[in-house]
CSV table of C-alpha atoms in Angstrom, one decimal:
chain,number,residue,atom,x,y,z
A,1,UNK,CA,74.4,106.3,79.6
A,2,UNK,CA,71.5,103.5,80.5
A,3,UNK,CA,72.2,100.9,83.1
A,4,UNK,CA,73.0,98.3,81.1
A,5,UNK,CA,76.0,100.3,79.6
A,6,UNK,CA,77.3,101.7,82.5
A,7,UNK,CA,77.5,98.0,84.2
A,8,UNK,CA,79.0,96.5,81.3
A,9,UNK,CA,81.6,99.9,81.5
A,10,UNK,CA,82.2,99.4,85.1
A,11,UNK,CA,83.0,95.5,84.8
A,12,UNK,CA,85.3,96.3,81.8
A,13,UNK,CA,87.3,98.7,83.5
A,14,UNK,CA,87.8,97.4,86.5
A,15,UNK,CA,89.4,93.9,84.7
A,16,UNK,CA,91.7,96.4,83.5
A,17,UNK,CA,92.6,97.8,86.7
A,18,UNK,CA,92.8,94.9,88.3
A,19,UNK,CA,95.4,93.7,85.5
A,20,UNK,CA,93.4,92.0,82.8
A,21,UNK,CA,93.5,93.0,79.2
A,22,UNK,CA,90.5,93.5,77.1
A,23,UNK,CA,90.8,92.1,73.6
A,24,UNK,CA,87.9,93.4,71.1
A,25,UNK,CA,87.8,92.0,67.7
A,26,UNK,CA,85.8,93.1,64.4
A,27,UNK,CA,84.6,90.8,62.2
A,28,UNK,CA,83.3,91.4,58.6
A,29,UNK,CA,80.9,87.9,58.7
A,30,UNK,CA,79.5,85.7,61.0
A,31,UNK,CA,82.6,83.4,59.8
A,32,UNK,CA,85.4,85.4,61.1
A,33,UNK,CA,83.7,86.2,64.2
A,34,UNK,CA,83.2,82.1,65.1
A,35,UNK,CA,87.1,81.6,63.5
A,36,UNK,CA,88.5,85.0,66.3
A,37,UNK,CA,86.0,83.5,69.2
A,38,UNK,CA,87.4,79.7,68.7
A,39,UNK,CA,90.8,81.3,68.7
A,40,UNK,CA,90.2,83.3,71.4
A,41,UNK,CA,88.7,80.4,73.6
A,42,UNK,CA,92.3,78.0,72.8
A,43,UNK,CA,93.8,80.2,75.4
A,44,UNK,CA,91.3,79.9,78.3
A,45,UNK,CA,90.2,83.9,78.3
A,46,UNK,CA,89.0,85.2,81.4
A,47,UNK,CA,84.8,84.6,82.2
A,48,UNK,CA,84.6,88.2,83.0
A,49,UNK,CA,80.7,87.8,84.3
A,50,UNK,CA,82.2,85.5,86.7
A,51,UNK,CA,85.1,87.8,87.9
A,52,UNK,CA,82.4,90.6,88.5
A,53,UNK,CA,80.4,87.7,90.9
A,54,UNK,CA,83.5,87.2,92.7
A,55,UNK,CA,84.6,91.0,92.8
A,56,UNK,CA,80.6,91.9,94.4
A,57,UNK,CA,81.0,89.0,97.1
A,58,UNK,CA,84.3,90.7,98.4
A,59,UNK,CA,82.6,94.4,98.5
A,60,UNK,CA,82.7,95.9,94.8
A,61,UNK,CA,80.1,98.3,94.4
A,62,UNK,CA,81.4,99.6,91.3
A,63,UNK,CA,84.1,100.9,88.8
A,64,UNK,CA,86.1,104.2,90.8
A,65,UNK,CA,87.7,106.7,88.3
A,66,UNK,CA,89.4,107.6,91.1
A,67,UNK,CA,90.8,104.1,92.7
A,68,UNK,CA,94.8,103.6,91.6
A,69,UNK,CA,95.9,100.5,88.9
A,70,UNK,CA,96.3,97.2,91.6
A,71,UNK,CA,100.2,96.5,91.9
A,72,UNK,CA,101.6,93.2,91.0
A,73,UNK,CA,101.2,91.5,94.6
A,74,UNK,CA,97.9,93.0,94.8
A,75,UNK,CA,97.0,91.3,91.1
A,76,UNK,CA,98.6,87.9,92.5
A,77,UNK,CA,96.0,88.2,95.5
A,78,UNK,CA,93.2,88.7,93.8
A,79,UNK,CA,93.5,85.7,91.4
A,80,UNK,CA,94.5,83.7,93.9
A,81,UNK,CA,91.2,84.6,95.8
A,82,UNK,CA,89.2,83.9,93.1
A,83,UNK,CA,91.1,80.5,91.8
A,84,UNK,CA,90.5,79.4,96.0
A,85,UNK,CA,86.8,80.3,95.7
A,86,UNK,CA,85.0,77.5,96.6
A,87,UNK,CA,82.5,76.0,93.3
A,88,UNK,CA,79.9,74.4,94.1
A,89,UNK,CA,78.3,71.9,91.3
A,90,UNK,CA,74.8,71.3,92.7
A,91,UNK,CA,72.5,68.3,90.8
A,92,UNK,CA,68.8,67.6,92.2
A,93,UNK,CA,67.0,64.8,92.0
A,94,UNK,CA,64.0,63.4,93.5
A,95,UNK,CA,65.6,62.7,96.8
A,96,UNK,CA,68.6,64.7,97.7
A,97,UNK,CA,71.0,67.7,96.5
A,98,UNK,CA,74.8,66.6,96.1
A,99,UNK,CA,77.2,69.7,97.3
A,100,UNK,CA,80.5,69.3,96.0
A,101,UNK,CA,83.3,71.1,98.2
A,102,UNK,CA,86.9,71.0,96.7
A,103,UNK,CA,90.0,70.0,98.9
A,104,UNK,CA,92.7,72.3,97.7
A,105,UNK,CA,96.4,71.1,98.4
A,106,UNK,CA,99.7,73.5,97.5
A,107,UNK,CA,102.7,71.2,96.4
A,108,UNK,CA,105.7,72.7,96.9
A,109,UNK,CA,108.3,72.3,93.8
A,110,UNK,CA,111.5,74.0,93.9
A,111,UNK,CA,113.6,74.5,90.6
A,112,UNK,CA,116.6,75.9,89.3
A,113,UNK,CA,117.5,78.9,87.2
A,114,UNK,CA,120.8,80.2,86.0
A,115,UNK,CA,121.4,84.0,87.2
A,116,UNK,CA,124.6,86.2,86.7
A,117,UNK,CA,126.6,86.2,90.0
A,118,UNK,CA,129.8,88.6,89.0
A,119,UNK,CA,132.9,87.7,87.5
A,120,UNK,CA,136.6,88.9,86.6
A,121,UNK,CA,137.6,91.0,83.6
A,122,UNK,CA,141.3,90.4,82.8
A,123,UNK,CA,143.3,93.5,81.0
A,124,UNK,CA,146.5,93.2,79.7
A,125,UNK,CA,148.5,96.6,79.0
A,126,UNK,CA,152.2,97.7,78.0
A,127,UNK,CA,153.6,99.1,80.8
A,128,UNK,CA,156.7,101.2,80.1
A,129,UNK,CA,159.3,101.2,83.1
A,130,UNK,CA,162.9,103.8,82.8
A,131,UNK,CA,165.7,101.6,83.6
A,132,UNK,CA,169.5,103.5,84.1
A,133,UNK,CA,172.8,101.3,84.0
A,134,UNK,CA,176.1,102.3,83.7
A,135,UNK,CA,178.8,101.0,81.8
A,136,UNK,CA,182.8,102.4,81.3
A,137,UNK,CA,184.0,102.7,77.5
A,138,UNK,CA,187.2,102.9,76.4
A,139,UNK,CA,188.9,105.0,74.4
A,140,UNK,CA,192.2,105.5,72.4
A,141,UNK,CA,193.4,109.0,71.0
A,142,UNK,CA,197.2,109.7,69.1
A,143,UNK,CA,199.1,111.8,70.5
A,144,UNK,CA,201.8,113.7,68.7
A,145,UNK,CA,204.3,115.5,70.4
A,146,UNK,CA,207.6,117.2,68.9
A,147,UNK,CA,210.7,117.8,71.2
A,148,UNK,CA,214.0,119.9,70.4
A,149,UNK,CA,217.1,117.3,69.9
A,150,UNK,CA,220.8,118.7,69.2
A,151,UNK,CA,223.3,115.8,69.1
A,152,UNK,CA,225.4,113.9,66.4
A,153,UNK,CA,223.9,111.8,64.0
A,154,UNK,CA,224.2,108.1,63.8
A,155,UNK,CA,224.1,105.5,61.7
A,156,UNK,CA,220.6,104.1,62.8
A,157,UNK,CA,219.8,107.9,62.1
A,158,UNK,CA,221.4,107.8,58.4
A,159,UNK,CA,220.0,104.3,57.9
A,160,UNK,CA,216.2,105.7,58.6
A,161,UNK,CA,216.6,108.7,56.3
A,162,UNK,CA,213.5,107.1,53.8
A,163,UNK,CA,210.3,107.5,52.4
A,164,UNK,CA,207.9,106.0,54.0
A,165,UNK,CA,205.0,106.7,56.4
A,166,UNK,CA,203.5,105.5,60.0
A,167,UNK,CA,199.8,105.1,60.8
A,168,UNK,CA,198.3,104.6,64.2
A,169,UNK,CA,194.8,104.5,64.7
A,170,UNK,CA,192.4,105.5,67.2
A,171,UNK,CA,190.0,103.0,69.0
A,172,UNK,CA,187.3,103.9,71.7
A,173,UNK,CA,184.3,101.6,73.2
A,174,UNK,CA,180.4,102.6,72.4
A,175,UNK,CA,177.7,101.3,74.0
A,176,UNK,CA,175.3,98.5,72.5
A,177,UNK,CA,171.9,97.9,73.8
A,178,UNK,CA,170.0,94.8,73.6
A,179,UNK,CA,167.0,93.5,75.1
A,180,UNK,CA,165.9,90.1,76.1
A,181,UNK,CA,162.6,89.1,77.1
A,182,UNK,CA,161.6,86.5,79.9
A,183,UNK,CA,157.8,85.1,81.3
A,184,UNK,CA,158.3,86.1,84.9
A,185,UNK,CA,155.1,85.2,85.8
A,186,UNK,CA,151.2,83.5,84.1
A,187,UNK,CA,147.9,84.6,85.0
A,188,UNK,CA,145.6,81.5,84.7
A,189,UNK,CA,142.1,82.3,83.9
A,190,UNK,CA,139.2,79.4,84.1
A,191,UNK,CA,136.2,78.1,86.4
A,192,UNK,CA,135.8,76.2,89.2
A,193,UNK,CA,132.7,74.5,89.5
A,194,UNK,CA,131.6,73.7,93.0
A,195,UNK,CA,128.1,71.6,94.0
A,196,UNK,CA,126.5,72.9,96.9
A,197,UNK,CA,122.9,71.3,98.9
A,198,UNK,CA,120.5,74.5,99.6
A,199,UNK,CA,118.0,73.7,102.5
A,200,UNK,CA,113.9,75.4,101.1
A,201,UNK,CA,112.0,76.5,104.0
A,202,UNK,CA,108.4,77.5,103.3
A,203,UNK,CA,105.0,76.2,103.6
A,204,UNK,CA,101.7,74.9,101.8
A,205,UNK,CA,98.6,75.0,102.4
A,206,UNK,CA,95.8,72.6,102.1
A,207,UNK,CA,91.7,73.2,102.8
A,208,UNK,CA,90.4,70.6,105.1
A,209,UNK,CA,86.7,69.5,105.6
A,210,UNK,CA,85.4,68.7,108.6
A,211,UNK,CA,81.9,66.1,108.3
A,212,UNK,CA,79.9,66.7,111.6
A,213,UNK,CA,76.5,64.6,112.4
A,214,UNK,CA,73.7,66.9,113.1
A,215,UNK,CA,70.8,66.1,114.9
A,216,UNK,CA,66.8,67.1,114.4
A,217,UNK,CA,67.1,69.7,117.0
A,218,UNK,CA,70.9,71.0,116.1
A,219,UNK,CA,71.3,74.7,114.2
A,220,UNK,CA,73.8,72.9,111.9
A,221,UNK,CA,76.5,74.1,109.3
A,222,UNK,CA,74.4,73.6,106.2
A,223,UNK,CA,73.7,77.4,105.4
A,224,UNK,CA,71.7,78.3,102.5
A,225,UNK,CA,72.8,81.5,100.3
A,226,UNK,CA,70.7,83.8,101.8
A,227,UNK,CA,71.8,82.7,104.9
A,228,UNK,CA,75.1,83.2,103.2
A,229,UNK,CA,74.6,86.9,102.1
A,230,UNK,CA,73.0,87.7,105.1
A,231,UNK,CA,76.4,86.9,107.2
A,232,UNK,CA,78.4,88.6,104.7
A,233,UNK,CA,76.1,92.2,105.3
A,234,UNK,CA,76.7,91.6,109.1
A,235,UNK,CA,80.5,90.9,108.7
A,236,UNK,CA,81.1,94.3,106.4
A,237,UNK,CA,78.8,95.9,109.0
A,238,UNK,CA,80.7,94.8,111.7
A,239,UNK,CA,83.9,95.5,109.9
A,240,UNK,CA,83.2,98.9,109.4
A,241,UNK,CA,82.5,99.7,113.2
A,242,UNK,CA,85.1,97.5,114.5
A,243,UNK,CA,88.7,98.4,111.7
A,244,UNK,CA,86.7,101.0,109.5
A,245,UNK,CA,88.8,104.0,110.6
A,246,UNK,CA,92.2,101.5,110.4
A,247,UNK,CA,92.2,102.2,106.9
A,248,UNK,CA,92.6,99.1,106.0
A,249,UNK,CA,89.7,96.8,103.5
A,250,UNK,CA,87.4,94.4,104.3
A,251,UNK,CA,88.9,91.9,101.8
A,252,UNK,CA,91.8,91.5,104.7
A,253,UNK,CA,89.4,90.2,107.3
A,254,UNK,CA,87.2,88.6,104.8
A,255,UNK,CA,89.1,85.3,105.4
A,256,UNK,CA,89.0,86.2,110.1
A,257,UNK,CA,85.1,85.8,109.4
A,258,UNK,CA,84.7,82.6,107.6
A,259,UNK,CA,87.2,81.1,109.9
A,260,UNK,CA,85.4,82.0,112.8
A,261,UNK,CA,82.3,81.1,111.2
A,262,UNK,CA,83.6,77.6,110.1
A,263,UNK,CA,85.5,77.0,113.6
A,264,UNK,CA,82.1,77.5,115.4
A,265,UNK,CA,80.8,74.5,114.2
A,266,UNK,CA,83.4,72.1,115.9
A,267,UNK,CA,82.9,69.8,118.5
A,268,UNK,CA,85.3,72.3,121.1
A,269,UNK,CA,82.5,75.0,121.0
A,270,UNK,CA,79.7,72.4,122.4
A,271,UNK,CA,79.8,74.5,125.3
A,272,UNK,CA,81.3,77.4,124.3
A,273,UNK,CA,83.5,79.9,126.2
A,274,UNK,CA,85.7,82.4,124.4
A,275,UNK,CA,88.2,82.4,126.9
A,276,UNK,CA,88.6,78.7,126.6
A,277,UNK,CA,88.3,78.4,122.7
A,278,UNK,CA,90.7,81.2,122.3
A,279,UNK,CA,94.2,79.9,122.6
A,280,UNK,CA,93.5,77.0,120.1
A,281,UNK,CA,91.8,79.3,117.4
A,282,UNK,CA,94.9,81.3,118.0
A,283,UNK,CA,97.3,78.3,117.2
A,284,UNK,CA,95.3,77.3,114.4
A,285,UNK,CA,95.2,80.8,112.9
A,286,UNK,CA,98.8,82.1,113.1
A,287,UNK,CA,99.8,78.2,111.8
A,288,UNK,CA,97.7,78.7,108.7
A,289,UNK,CA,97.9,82.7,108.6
A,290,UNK,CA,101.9,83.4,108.9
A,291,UNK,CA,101.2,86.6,107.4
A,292,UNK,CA,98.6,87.8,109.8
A,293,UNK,CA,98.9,88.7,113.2
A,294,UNK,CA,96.7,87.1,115.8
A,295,UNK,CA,95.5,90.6,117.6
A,296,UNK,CA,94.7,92.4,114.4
A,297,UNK,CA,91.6,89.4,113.1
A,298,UNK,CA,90.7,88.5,116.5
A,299,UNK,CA,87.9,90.9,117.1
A,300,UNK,CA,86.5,89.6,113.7
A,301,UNK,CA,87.0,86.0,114.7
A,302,UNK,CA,85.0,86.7,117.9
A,303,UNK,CA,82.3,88.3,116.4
A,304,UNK,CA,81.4,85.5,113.5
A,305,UNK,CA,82.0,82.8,116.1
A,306,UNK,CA,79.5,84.5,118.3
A,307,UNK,CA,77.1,84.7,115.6
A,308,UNK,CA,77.1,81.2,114.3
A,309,UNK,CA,76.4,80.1,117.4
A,310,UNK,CA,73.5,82.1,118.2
A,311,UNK,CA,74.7,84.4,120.8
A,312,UNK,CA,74.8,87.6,118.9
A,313,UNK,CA,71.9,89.0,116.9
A,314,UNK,CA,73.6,92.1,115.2
């Protein structure tokens, strides 16, 4: 595999592991492949020469088989590194360069989305209850009895001698069930829709620049890129003595050592003294930095504060 091909290989894969998708396209004429690339270039696709710039200036050395798929916070980092990276748009002309340096300001908005918070589920089953009542029947039965009689007959007795017959009939009481049915009680089922003020806490960020007047004689900030890359190599070098064994990366102090270098040019490290300038970087730091600690960076502020102004070497 020549050079060429293993660079383009290593640049490829590692905007997939850093969560970028590759899109390849075959064309059958020079047609369709100008139609797929004006297609392609509607959705603002990813300048991946660029990305591999801004990848080598925080430490890649090269695509690792070995190093795991970045997670979605990791992914979020890394764009927002690289959206935060200063451009610089440089025209010459016969008298002076024009440096351009953005002032980047986060705007807080806050919206509103509908999300599922619970609820009820009403059921409504047939619920069989025994019920036991009493109740007292009647009832009627003939009773025929027959008695021995010895005695004269009468004239009521001659005067009933007839055909004829007498009936009595029987009654008795049975029991009749009915049922009524009656609401007892009504189970209301709606919403209630309440308005309620949340108060958002968080914070933005915005990039100041700071103009200083140099004179003939004064170091100044102005730094050229090889001064540039130069500071970088002694940063990672120092990096490496200082948190190497922490297990932690350079990219997480990356940010300690351009503060310190920027901070060294203000007009409170004139006459500088470390135990002096200290408690202000501090503030200034943990205000802009809520996610890192103080005592974790400060060994790399230190050191590129030092440097810039001239009193370390290496």
């Amino acid at each position: 595999m020549d050079d060429d091909y293993r660079d383009t290989h290593d640049v490829y894969a590692e905007s997939v592991r850093r969560g970028h998708y590759v899109v390849t396209v075959n064309a059958d004429s020079d047609s369709q492949l100008e139609q797929a690339s004006d297609i392609l270039n509607r959705f603002n696709p990813v300048d991946v020469d660029q990305r591999a710039q801004h990848w080598r200036s925080q430490g890649w050395a090269g695509y690792d088989e070995n190093a795991p798929q970045l997670g979605r916070d990791e992914i979020e980092r890394d764009r927002t590194a690289y959206a935060a990276m200063p451009r610089t748009d440089t025209t010459a002309d016969s008298t002076a360069d024009t440096q351009r340096i953005p002032v980047i300001q986060e705007e807080l908005k806050v919206g509103k989305r509908m999300v599922q918070r619970g609820g009820v589920r009403v059921f409504q089953r047939v619920r069989e209850t025994p019920v036991n009542e009493e109740v007292r029947l009647r009832e009627e039965q003939v009773k025929v009895e027959r008695h021995p009689v010895d005695r004269p007959a009468s004239e009521a007795d001659f005067a009933s001698i007839k055909e004829g017959a007498v009936e009595l009939r029987e009654t008795a009481e049975e029991a009749v069930v009915s049922k009524t049915a009656r609401v007892v009680e009504e189970v209301e089922v709606g919403k209630e829709v309440r308005d309620r003020t949340e108060q958002i806490n968080d914070t933005v960020r915005r990039t100041d620049v700071e103009v200083e007047q140099l004179g003939a004689g004064d170091r100044g900030m102005a730094r050229t890129d090889a001064m540039m890359a130069d500071d970088d190599t002694e940063y990672r070098r120092h990096w490496q003595n200082t948190y190497g064994t922490s297990g932690g990366r350079y990219e997480d102090y990356g940010d300690a050592y351009r503060y310190g270098s920027q901070m060294a040019g203000a007009d409170s490290f004139k006459n500088y003294r470390w135990e002096e300038a200290e408690p202000q970087l501090r503030s200034d730091w943990e205000r802009d930095h809520p996610g890192s600690t103080w005592e974790k960076v400060k060994d790399a502020v230190r050191y590129s504060v030092e440097r810039a102004r001239g009193h370390r070497t290496h």
